[in-house]
Amino acid sequence: MPHRPYVIDKLISAKTIAARIEDLAREIETSYAGCERLIVVGLLRGSFVFIADLVREIDMNIEVDFLEASSYGDSTESSKEVRILKDLRGKIGGKDVLLVEDIVDTGFTLKHVTALLESRKPRQLKTIALLDKPSRREVDIKANWTGFEIPDEFVVGYGIDFAQRNRNLPFIGKVRFTDEDPC
Ligand code: PRP
């Protein structure tokens, strides 16, 4: 897919993300205290870096599973139709579950996926998103935990892509197009 030229400006450093994840992990341990096992579900593809760092900070008996959903494809606009491309391997009925998202934008993905998981009757389902863009919300939903609230910028890195590129950046950056007329 051809693109306008762009550069990436650092928005949230790897160090800041790591510190926030430590705090979130402590809150999650407290919230799920007494649970025999926590099923941590990563929503692919964007959450793969976040979930890897998050589970290594949570001192609990953890099982990891993945669900793949897509509403953007290679586009920058939500299709508002969330497609499940890969379902969970395990059953979550009666279990303690944490759904891990990279970013909540319009909210369609989180709403659709939480409804799907709730229909399987977990004992409890909570959600965490590394990033939240509340100004973009089109449906009324918020994750139980949010790493950072951000303005309406096009962000990449730490698992998040721009047309499948830049997921491997260790920090969150914002895209700045370099062919914009400065006037
Ligand atoms: C992105 C992102 C979230 C979702 C958030 O997924 O990873 O899952 O969009 O947007 P929303 O709140 O407007 O629904 P995408 O469909 O791009 O798939 P990906 O995770 O594979 O990049």
XYZ file of C-alpha atoms and ligand atoms in Angstrom:
205
model
C 0.000 0.000 0.000
C 1.655 3.269 -1.059
C 2.083 5.885 1.633
C 2.794 9.504 2.025
C 6.247 10.012 3.544
C 6.275 10.257 7.311
C 8.552 10.379 10.313
C 7.857 9.076 13.795
C 8.152 11.337 16.822
C 8.525 9.669 20.217
C 5.388 10.045 22.347
C 5.913 7.541 25.202
C 9.350 6.070 25.906
C 10.067 2.397 26.563
C 11.152 3.336 30.102
C 7.875 5.142 30.823
C 5.864 2.203 29.464
C 7.832 -0.265 31.629
C 7.240 1.812 34.771
C 3.511 2.058 34.064
C 3.286 -1.695 33.470
C 4.837 -2.337 36.894
C 2.092 -0.216 38.525
C -0.655 -1.869 36.481
C 0.626 -5.333 37.381
C 0.392 -4.534 41.105
C -3.209 -3.304 40.634
C -4.102 -6.447 38.691
C -2.580 -8.707 41.364
C -4.660 -6.920 43.995
C -7.831 -7.083 41.935
C -7.506 -10.823 41.239
C -6.113 -11.712 44.685
C -7.263 -15.158 45.780
C -7.896 -16.379 42.229
C -6.315 -19.751 41.608
C -5.445 -18.941 38.007
C -5.732 -15.926 35.718
C -6.438 -16.400 32.018
C -4.787 -13.507 30.180
C -6.209 -13.081 26.692
C -4.221 -11.030 24.206
C -6.130 -9.434 21.370
C -3.984 -9.878 18.277
C -2.205 -8.479 16.624
C -1.637 -5.153 18.333
C -1.342 -6.416 21.916
C 1.486 -8.895 21.375
C 4.242 -6.705 22.819
C 2.149 -5.342 25.684
C 0.904 -8.752 26.825
C 4.448 -10.153 26.724
C 5.721 -7.451 29.063
C 2.576 -7.400 31.231
C 2.426 -11.124 32.023
C 6.083 -11.118 33.033
C 5.279 -8.477 35.642
C 2.232 -10.210 37.154
C 3.128 -12.534 40.003
C 0.247 -15.000 39.683
C -0.538 -18.368 38.181
C -1.211 -17.299 34.593
C -2.463 -18.982 31.460
C -2.111 -17.101 28.177
C -4.479 -17.336 25.242
C -5.051 -15.241 22.133
C -7.938 -13.995 20.063
C -7.440 -12.223 16.760
C -9.852 -9.522 15.711
C -9.617 -6.927 12.996
C -11.678 -3.882 12.173
C -9.090 -1.721 10.420
C -7.201 -4.088 8.112
C -4.690 -1.870 6.326
C -7.004 1.133 6.526
C -6.783 4.006 9.019
C -10.585 4.137 9.395
C -12.504 1.621 11.505
C -14.814 -0.550 9.412
C -17.045 -0.720 12.544
C -17.411 -4.401 11.731
C -15.222 -6.446 14.013
C -14.182 -9.739 12.481
C -12.917 -12.592 14.637
C -10.049 -14.104 12.680
C -8.809 -16.495 15.353
C -10.703 -17.736 18.381
C -9.381 -18.748 21.808
C -7.805 -22.164 22.186
C -9.192 -22.681 25.688
C -12.572 -22.447 27.389
C -13.150 -19.509 29.746
C -16.466 -20.496 31.336
C -16.235 -20.061 35.138
C -12.684 -18.676 34.918
C -11.000 -15.393 35.870
C -10.123 -13.579 32.676
C -8.185 -10.452 31.745
C -8.511 -9.174 28.167
C -5.479 -7.221 26.944
C -5.877 -4.559 24.233
C -3.254 -2.260 22.785
C -5.525 0.706 22.112
C -9.157 1.740 22.474
C -10.138 4.163 19.737
C -13.778 4.131 18.569
C -14.407 1.337 21.095
C -16.068 -1.004 18.587
C -13.422 -3.716 18.996
C -13.442 -3.734 22.807
C -17.238 -3.700 22.920
C -17.601 -6.536 20.430
C -14.914 -8.730 21.986
C -16.041 -8.229 25.589
C -19.606 -9.137 24.570
C -18.290 -12.269 22.879
C -16.240 -13.302 25.914
C -19.030 -12.469 28.393
C -21.357 -14.752 26.420
C -19.059 -17.622 27.450
C -19.810 -16.901 31.138
C -16.377 -16.353 32.704
C -16.356 -15.997 36.495
C -15.102 -12.476 35.919
C -13.842 -10.572 32.890
C -11.797 -7.408 33.211
C -10.043 -5.444 30.514
C -6.815 -3.531 30.169
C -5.702 -1.268 27.338
C -2.251 0.244 27.055
C -3.601 3.326 25.288
C -6.946 5.104 25.231
C -8.069 7.843 22.857
C -11.270 9.004 24.598
C -11.826 11.821 22.094
C -12.406 9.244 19.334
C -14.973 7.142 21.165
C -18.144 6.192 19.259
C -19.503 3.573 21.669
C -19.738 3.872 25.434
C -16.989 1.616 26.753
C -13.812 1.957 28.787
C -11.230 -0.606 29.857
C -10.947 -1.379 33.580
C -7.285 -0.314 33.399
C -5.666 2.111 30.998
C -1.946 2.675 30.643
C -2.047 6.118 29.080
C -4.745 8.424 27.763
C -3.510 10.021 24.556
C -4.770 12.745 22.214
C -6.102 11.982 18.752
C -2.716 11.291 17.163
C -1.852 8.475 14.785
C 0.327 6.270 16.968
C 2.630 3.375 16.122
C 5.102 1.090 17.847
C 5.118 -1.277 20.819
C 2.886 -3.610 18.774
C 0.785 -0.964 17.014
C 1.062 -0.649 13.250
C 0.668 1.801 10.437
C -0.497 -0.428 7.566
C 1.373 -3.325 9.207
C 4.601 -1.344 9.627
C 6.421 -0.104 12.755
C 4.978 -2.662 15.215
C 8.550 -3.477 16.295
C 9.437 -0.035 17.653
C 10.185 -0.344 21.398
C 8.336 2.921 22.175
C 5.039 4.576 21.233
C 5.538 7.140 18.511
C 3.269 9.460 16.611
C 3.202 9.652 12.864
C 4.036 13.017 11.318
C 3.567 13.324 7.588
C 6.440 15.212 5.996
C 4.659 16.339 2.844
C 2.169 18.529 4.706
C 2.020 22.151 3.691
C 3.331 24.053 6.748
C 1.157 27.108 5.910
C -6.699 -1.980 16.231
C -6.201 -2.085 17.657
C -7.457 -2.340 18.459
C -8.533 -1.677 17.647
C -8.978 -0.407 18.326
O -6.832 -3.257 15.702
O -5.266 -3.116 17.787
O -7.720 -3.716 18.575
O -7.970 -1.383 16.352
O -9.844 0.319 17.505
P -11.367 0.608 17.827
O -11.465 1.020 19.272
O -11.689 1.770 16.898
O -12.163 -0.613 17.507
P -6.774 -3.570 14.139
O -8.146 -3.858 13.628
O -6.017 -2.502 13.415
O -5.970 -4.922 14.139
P -4.485 -5.241 14.691
O -4.576 -5.320 16.210
O -4.173 -6.552 14.073
O -3.544 -4.132 14.244
